[in-house]
Coordinates of C-alpha atoms in Angstrom, one line a residue:
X26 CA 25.6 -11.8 -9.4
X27 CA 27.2 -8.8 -7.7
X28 CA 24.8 -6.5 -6.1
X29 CA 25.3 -2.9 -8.4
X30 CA 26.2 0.1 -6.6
X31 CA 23.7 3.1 -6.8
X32 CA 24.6 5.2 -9.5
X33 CA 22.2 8.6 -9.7
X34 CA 22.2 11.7 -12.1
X35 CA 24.4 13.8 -11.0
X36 CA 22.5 16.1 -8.7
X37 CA 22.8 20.0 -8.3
X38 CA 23.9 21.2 -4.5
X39 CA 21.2 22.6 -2.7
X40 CA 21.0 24.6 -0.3
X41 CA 20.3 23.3 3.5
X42 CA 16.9 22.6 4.0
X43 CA 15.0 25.3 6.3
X44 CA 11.3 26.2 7.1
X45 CA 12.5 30.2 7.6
X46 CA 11.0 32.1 4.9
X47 CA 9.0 30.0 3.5
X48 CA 7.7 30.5 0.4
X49 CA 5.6 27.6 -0.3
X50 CA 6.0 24.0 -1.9
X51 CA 8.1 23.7 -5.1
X52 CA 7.5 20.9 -7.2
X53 CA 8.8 21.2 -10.9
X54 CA 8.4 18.7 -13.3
X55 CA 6.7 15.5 -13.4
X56 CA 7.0 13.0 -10.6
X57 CA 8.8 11.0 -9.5
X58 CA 11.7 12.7 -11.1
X59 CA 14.4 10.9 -12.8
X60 CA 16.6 10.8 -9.4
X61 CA 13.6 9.4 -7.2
X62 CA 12.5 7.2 -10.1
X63 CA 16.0 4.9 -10.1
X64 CA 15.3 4.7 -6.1
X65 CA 12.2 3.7 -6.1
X66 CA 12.7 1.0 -9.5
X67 CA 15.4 -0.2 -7.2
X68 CA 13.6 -0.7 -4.6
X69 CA 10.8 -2.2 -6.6
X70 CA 13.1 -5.2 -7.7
X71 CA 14.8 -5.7 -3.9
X72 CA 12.3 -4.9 -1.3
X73 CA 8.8 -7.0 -0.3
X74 CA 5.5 -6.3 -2.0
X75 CA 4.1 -5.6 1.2
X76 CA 5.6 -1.9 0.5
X77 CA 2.3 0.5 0.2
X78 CA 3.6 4.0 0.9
X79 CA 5.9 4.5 -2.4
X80 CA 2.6 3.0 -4.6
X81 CA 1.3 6.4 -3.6
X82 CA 3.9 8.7 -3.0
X83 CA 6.1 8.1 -5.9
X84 CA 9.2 10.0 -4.2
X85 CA 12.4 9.3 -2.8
X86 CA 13.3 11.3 0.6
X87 CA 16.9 13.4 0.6
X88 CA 16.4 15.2 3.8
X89 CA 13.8 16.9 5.8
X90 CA 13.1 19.8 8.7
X91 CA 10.1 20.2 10.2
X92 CA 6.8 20.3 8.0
X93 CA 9.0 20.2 4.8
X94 CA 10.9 17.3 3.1
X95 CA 12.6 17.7 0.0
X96 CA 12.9 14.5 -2.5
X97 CA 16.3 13.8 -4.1
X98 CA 15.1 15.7 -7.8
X99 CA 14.9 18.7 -5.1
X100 CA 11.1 19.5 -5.1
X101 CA 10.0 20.8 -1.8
X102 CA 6.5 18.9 0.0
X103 CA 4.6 20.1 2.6
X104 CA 4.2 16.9 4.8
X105 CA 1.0 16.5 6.0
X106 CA 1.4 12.5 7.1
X107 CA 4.7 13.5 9.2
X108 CA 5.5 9.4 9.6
X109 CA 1.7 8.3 10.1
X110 CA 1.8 10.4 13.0
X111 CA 5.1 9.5 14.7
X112 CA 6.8 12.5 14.1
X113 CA 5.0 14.8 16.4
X114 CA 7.5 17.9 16.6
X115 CA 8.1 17.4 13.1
X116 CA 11.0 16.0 11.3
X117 CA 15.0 16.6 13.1
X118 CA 13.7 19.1 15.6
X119 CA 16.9 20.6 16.6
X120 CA 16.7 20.2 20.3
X121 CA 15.2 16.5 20.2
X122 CA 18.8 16.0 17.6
X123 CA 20.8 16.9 20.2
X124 CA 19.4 15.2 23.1
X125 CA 19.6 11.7 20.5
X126 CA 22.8 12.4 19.5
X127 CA 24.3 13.0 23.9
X128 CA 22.7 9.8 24.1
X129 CA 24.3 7.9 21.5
X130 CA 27.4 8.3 23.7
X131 CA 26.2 7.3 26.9
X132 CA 24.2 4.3 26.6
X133 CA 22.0 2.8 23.9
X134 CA 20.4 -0.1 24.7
X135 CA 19.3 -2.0 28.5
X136 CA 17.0 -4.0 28.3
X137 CA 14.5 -3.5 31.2
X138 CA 17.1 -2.4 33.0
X139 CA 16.6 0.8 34.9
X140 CA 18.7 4.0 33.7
X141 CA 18.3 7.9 34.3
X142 CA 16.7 8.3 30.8
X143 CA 14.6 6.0 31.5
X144 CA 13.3 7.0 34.7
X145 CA 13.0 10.4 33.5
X146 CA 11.0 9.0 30.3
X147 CA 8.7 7.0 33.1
X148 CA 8.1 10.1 34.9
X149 CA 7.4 12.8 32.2
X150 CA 4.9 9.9 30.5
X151 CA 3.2 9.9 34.4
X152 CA 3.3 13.6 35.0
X153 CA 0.7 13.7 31.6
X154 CA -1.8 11.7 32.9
X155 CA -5.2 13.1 34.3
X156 CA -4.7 13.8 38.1
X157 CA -7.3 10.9 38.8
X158 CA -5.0 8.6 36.9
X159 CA -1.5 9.5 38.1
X160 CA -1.2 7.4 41.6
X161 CA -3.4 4.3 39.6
X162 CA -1.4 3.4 36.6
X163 CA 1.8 1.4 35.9
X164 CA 4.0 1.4 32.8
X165 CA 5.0 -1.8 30.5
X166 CA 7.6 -1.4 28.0
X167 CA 6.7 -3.7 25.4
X168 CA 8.2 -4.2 21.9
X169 CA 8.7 -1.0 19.9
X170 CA 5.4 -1.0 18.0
X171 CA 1.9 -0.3 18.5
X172 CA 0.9 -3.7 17.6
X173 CA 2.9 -5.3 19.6
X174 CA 1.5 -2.8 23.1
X175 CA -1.8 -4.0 21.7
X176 CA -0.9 -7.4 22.2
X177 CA 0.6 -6.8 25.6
X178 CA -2.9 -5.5 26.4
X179 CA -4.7 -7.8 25.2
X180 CA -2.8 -10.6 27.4
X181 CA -3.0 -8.5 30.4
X182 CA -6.4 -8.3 30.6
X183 CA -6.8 -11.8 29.7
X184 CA -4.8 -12.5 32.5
X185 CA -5.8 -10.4 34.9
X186 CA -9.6 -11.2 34.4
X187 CA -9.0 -14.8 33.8
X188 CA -11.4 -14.6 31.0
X189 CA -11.0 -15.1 26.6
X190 CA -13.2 -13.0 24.5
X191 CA -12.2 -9.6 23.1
X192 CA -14.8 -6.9 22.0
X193 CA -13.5 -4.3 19.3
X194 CA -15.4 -2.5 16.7
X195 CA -16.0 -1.9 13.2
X196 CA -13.3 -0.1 11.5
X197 CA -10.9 -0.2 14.4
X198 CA -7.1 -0.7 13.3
X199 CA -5.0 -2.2 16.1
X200 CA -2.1 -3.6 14.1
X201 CA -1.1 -6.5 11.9
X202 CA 0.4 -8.8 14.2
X203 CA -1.6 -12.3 15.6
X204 CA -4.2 -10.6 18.0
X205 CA -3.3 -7.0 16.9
X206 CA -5.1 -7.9 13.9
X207 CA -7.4 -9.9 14.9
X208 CA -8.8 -7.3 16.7
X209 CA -8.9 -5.1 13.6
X210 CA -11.6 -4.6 11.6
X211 CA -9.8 -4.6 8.0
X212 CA -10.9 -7.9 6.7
X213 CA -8.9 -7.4 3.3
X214 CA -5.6 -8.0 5.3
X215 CA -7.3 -11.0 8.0
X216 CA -8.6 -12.9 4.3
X217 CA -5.3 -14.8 3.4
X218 CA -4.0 -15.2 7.1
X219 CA -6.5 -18.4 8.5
X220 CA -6.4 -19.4 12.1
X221 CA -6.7 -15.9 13.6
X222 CA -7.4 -15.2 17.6
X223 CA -10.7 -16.4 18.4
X224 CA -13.5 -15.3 20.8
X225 CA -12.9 -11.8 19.4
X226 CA -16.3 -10.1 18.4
X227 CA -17.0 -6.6 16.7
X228 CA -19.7 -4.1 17.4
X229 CA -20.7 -1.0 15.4
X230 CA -19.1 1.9 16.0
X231 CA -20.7 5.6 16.5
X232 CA -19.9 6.4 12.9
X233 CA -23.0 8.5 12.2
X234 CA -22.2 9.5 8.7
X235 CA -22.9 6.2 7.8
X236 CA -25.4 4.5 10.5
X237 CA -24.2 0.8 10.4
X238 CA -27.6 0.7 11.9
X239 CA -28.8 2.6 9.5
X240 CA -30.2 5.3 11.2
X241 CA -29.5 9.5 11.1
X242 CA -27.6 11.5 12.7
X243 CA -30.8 12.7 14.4
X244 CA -32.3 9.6 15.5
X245 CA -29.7 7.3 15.9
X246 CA -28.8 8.6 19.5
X247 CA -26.8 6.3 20.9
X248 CA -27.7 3.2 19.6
X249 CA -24.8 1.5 18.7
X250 CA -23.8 1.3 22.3
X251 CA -27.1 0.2 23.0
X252 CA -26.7 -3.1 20.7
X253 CA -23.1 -3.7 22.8
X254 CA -25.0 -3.5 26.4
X255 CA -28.2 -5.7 25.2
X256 CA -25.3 -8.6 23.7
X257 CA -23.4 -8.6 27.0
X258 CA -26.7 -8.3 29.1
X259 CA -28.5 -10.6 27.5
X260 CA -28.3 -14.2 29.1
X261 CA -29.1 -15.5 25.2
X262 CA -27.2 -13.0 23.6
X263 CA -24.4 -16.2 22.8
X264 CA -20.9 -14.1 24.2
X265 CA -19.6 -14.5 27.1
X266 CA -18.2 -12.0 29.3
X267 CA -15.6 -10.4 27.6
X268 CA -11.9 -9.9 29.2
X269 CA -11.7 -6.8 27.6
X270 CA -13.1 -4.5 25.4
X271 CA -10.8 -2.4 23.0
X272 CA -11.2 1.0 21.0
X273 CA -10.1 4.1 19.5
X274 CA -11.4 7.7 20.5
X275 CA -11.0 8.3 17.2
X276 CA -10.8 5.9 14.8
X277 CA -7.5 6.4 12.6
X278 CA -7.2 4.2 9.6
X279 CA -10.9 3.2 10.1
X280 CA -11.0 7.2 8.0
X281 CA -10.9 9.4 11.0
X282 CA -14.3 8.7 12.9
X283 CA -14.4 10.4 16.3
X284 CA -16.5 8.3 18.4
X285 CA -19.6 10.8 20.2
X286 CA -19.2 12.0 23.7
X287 CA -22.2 10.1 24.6
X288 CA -21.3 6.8 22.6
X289 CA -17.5 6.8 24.9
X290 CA -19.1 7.4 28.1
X291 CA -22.1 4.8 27.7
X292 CA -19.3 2.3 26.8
X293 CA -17.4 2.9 29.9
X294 CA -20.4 3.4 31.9
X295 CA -21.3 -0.2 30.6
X296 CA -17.7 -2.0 30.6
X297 CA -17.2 -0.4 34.6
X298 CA -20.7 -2.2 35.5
X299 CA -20.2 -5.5 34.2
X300 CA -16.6 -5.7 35.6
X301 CA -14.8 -5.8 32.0
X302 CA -11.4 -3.5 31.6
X303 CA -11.6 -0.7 29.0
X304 CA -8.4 -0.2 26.6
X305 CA -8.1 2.8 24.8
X306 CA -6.0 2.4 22.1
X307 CA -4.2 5.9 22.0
X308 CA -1.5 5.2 19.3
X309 CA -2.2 7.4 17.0
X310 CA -4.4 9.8 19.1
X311 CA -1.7 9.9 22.2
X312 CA 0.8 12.5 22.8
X313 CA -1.2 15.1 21.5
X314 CA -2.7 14.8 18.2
X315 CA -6.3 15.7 19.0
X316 CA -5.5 18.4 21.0
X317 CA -5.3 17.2 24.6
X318 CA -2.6 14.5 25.8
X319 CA -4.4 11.3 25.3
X320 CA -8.1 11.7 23.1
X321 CA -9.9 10.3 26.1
X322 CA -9.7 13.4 27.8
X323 CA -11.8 14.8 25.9
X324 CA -15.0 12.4 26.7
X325 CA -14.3 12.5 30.4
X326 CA -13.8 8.8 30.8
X327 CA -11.1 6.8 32.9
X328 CA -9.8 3.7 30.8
X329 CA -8.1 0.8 32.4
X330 CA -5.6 0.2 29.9
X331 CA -4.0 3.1 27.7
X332 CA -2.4 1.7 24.7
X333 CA 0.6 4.8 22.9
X334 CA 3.4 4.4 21.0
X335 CA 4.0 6.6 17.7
X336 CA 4.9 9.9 18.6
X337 CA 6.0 8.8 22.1
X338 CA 9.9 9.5 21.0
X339 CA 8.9 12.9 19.6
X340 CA 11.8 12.2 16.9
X341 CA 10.6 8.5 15.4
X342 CA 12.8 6.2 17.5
X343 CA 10.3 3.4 18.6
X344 CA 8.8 2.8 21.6
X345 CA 5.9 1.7 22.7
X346 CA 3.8 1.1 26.5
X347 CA 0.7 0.1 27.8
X348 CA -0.4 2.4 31.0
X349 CA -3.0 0.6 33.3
X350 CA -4.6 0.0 36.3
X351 CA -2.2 -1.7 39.3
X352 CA -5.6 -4.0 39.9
X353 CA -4.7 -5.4 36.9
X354 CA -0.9 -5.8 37.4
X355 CA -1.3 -9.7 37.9
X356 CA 0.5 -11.5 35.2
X357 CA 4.3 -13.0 36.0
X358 CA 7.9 -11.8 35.2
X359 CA 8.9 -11.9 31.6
X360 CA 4.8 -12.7 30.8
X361 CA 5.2 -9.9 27.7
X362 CA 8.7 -9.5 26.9
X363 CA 11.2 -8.6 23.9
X364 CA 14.4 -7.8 23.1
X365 CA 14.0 -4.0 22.3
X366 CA 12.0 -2.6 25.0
X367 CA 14.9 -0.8 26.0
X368 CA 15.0 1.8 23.6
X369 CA 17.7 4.7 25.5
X370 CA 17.5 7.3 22.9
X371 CA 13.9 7.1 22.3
X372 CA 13.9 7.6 26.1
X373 CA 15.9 10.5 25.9
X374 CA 14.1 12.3 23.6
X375 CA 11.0 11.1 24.5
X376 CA 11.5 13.1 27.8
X377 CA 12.8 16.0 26.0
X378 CA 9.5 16.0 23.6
X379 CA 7.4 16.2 27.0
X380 CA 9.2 19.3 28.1
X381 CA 8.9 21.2 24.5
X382 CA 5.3 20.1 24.4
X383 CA 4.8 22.3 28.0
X384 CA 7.1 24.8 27.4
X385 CA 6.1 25.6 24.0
X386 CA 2.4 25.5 24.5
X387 CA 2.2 22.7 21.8
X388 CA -1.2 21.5 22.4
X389 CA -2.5 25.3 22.4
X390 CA -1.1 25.5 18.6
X391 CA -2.7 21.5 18.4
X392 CA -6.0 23.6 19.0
X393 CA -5.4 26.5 17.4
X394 CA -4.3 25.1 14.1
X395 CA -7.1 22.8 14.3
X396 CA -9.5 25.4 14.0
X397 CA -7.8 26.9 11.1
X398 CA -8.1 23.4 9.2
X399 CA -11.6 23.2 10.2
X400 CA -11.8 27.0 8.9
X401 CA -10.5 26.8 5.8
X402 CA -11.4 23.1 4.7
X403 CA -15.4 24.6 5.3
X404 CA -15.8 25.4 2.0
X405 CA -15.3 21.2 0.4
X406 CA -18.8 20.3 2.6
X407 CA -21.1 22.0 -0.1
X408 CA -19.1 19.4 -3.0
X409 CA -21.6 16.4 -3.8
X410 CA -18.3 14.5 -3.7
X411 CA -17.5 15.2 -0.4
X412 CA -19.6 13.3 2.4
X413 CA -18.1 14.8 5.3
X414 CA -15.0 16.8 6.5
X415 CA -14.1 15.9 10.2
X416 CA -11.7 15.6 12.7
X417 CA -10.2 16.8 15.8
X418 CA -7.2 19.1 16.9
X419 CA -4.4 17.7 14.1
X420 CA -6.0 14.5 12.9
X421 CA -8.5 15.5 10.3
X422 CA -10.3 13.0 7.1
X423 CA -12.1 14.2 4.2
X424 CA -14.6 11.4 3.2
X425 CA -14.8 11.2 -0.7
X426 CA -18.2 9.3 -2.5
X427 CA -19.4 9.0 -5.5
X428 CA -21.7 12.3 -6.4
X429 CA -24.6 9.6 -7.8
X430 CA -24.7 6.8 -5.5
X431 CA -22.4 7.7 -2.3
X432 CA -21.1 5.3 -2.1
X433 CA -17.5 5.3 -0.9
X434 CA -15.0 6.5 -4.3
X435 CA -11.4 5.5 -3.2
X436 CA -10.1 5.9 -6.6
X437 CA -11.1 9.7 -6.1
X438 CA -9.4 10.0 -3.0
X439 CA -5.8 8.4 -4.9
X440 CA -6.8 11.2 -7.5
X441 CA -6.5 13.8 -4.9
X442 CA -3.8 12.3 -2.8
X443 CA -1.8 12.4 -6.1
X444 CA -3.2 16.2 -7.4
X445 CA -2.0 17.2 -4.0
X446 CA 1.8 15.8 -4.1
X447 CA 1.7 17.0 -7.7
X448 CA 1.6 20.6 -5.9
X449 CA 4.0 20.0 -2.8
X450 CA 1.5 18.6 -0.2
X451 CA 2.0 14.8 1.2
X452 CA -1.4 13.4 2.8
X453 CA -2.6 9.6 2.9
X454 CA -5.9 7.5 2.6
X455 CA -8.2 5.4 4.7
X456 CA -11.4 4.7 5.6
X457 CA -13.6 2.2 3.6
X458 CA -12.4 1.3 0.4
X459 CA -9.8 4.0 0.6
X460 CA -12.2 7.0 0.3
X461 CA -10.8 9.3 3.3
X462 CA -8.5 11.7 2.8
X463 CA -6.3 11.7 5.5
X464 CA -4.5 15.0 7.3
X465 CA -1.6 14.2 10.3
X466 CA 0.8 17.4 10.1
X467 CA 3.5 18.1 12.9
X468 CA 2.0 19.3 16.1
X469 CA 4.0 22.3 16.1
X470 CA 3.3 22.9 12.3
X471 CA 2.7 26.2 11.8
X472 CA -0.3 28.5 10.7
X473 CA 1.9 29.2 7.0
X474 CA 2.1 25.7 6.6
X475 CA -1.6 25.2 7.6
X476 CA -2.6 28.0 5.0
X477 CA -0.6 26.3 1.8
X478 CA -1.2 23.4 2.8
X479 CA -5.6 23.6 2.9
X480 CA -5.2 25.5 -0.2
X481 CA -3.8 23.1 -2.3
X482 CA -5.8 20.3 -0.9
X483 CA -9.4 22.4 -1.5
X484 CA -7.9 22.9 -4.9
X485 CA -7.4 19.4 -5.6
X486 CA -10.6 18.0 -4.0
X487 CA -12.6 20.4 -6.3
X488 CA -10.7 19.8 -9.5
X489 CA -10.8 16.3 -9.3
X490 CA -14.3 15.9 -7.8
X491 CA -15.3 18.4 -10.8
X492 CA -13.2 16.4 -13.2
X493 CA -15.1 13.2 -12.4
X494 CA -18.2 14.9 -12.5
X495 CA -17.2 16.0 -16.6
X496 CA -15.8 12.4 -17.5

């Protein structure tokens, strides 16, 4: 049967799509609307159930700039997921544009192959690292995911230490791929995918919220880390050394969990003595998003193996490296290779995105706007629905439970992530059982934004939260 060409209702002309005088989101009617729903029932019938973003954010994209999109019914959002965090200047900043579209005439695609925009994208990713780090690392330009750096990781160190058994932590999420995932602590997408990596062994994580040893905030010290050094010390402890040990800084789609200062540095302290190389898996905390380049910063630790990808283009054209240690530069040629590790306009503007970061005191607004979320979400911590607001520079969760039991309430945090789009503000879930209200806004989003944005989102988590309460 012949494939049907699209055929819409016949849509009014808007005007071009601008953040300048802003006035707020404008959502009218119910969504989706009728345009958006014969996009999305179309893609229903042709596209893999895999799909999880439209089951949630029943809207169909027409164009975007900066912190806004607009859908194709015309309704304005507030984006507060910005691509999961890839888009970190925002959506078709102007100058990254025109840097892609130079490109596009020059050159496109090489490989491994050396090129100007590659070099320069080498040396602006260099120039970012912490003085101590800048002469020790190398770059490896693996496939264009995060996954698939995690898996260049993982066989580096394996290599390079000529040992097998990985060390993650609960609620890490490295990626879906073969190791990728088996590193990952989601064991809803592991169950129907047997014969996973093996040797790989998980260790609580400093989530003090909710001890996984089941401790308090007050006693629980550091703990957790604790348990990791006494199974690796111990000559009955049944794992043997480990070639690596992997983790986020803050966990992302664990629900936003920023590891302790003293949890990061014990860890470190531990995986330097014992010989075993430290990845920090920065894919969704790099270039940025918490405030300082690369989230490790912040817990004055060195890691051996920097994982980024993400928001490394500045504009969403893939990419994705592994920075580490030259002591560790032991495996062969072509040892992690792939067809599109030679990514020219993600190069491009991925150098570009550097120089806007510096010039236009990015990380400074990272901070700044931080603070204002942190300001103005205050008042959800004294809901009984609301376990904990938390974050750090423009990654921020709100952790939803069930008033009675708190216990986890994912179906509350849907109800707010669809009360929110209903008034013009895009956000996303995570966190166990889907109960974390996730925020990842534009670094260069700005304090407007920020304002509409917490208001609708404080407005939604108490009239849902109270709405529960009443049913």
């Amino acid at each position: 049967m012949a494939i049907q060409p699209l055929t819409l209702p016949v849509p009014t002309s808007p005007p071009a799509l601008t953040e300048e005088g802003f006035a707020g989101p404008m959502v009218a009617g119910d969504l989706p609307g009728p345009r958006s729903r014969v996009l999305l029932e179309r893609q229903e019938q042709r596209e893999s159930n895999a799909r999880t973003y439209p089951r949630h954010l029943p809207i169909a994209i027409a164009d975007a700039r900066g912190s806004l999109v607009r859908d194709v019914d015309g309704n304005v959002f507030i984006d507060f997921l910005a691509g999961a965090g890839v888009l970190s200047l925002g959506h078709n900043h102007p100058e990254l544009v025109r840097v892609a579209a130079r490109q596009l005439e020059i050159f496109t695609h090489g490989l491994d192959l050396p090129t100007p925009a590659k070099d320069d994208f080498v040396t602006a990713q260099l120039s970012m690292l912490p003085a101590a780090l800048k002469d020790r690392m190398k770059i490896h330009f693996c496939g264009p995911t995060g996954a698939n750096a995690v898996e260049a990781a993982i066989k580096l160190c394996k290599t390079a230490t000529g040992r097998d058994d990985i060390v993650s932590f609960a609620g890490g999420f490295h990626g879906s791929t073969a190791a990728a995932m088996a590193v990952t602590g989601l064991v809803e997408q592991k169950a129907p995918v047997g014969g996973g990596m093996p040797g790989v062994h998980f260790f609580p994580y400093s989530y003090c919220a909710r001890c996984p040893l089941g401790l308090s905030k007050e006693s629980s010290g550091t703990r957790c880390a604790h348990y990791l050094e006494n199974a690796l010390t111990d000559p009955l402890g049944g794992i043997p050394l480990p070639a690596a040990v992997i983790m986020e800084m803050v966990q992302g789609e664990g629900g936003v969990i920023p590891a302790t200062y003293e949890f990061a540095q014990r860890v470190r302290r531990l995986t330097r003595e014992l010989g075993i190389p430290l990845i920090v898996d920065e894919v969704q905390t790099g270039c940025g998003r918490t405030g300082t380049w690369f989230a490790f910063e912040q817990y004055d630790i060195e890691p051996d193996v920097i994982v980024a990808s993400k928001a490394l283009s500045g504009i969403g054209t893939p990419v994705a490296v592994i920075l580490y240690d030259k002591e560790l530069d032991r495996w062969a040629p072509g040892a992690h290779i792939g067809t599109f590790r030679g990514n020219q306009l993600a190069f491009a503007t991925g150098a570009a995105a550097v120089e806007i970061v510096r010039r236009d005191r990015v990380l400074e607004n990272v901070r700044e706007r931080g603070a204002q979320v942190a300001a103005l979400l205050t008042p959800l911590e004294t809901l009984d629905w609301v376990l904990e607001v938390r974050g750090r520079g423009l990654m921020w969760g709100i952790e939803l439970v069930h008033p009675g039991t708190g216990r986890p309430d994912g179906e509350l945090a849907e109800a707010v992530q669809a009360e929110a789009l209903r008034h013009g503000v895009i956000v996303e879930t995570g966190g166990r059982d889907g109960c974390v209200v996730r925020l990842l806004p534009p670094l260069n989003v700005t304090e407007d934004h920020v304002a509409a944005a917490c208001g609708v989102l404080v407005d939604a988590v108490s009239a849902v939260g109270e709405q529960g309460r009443a049913a």
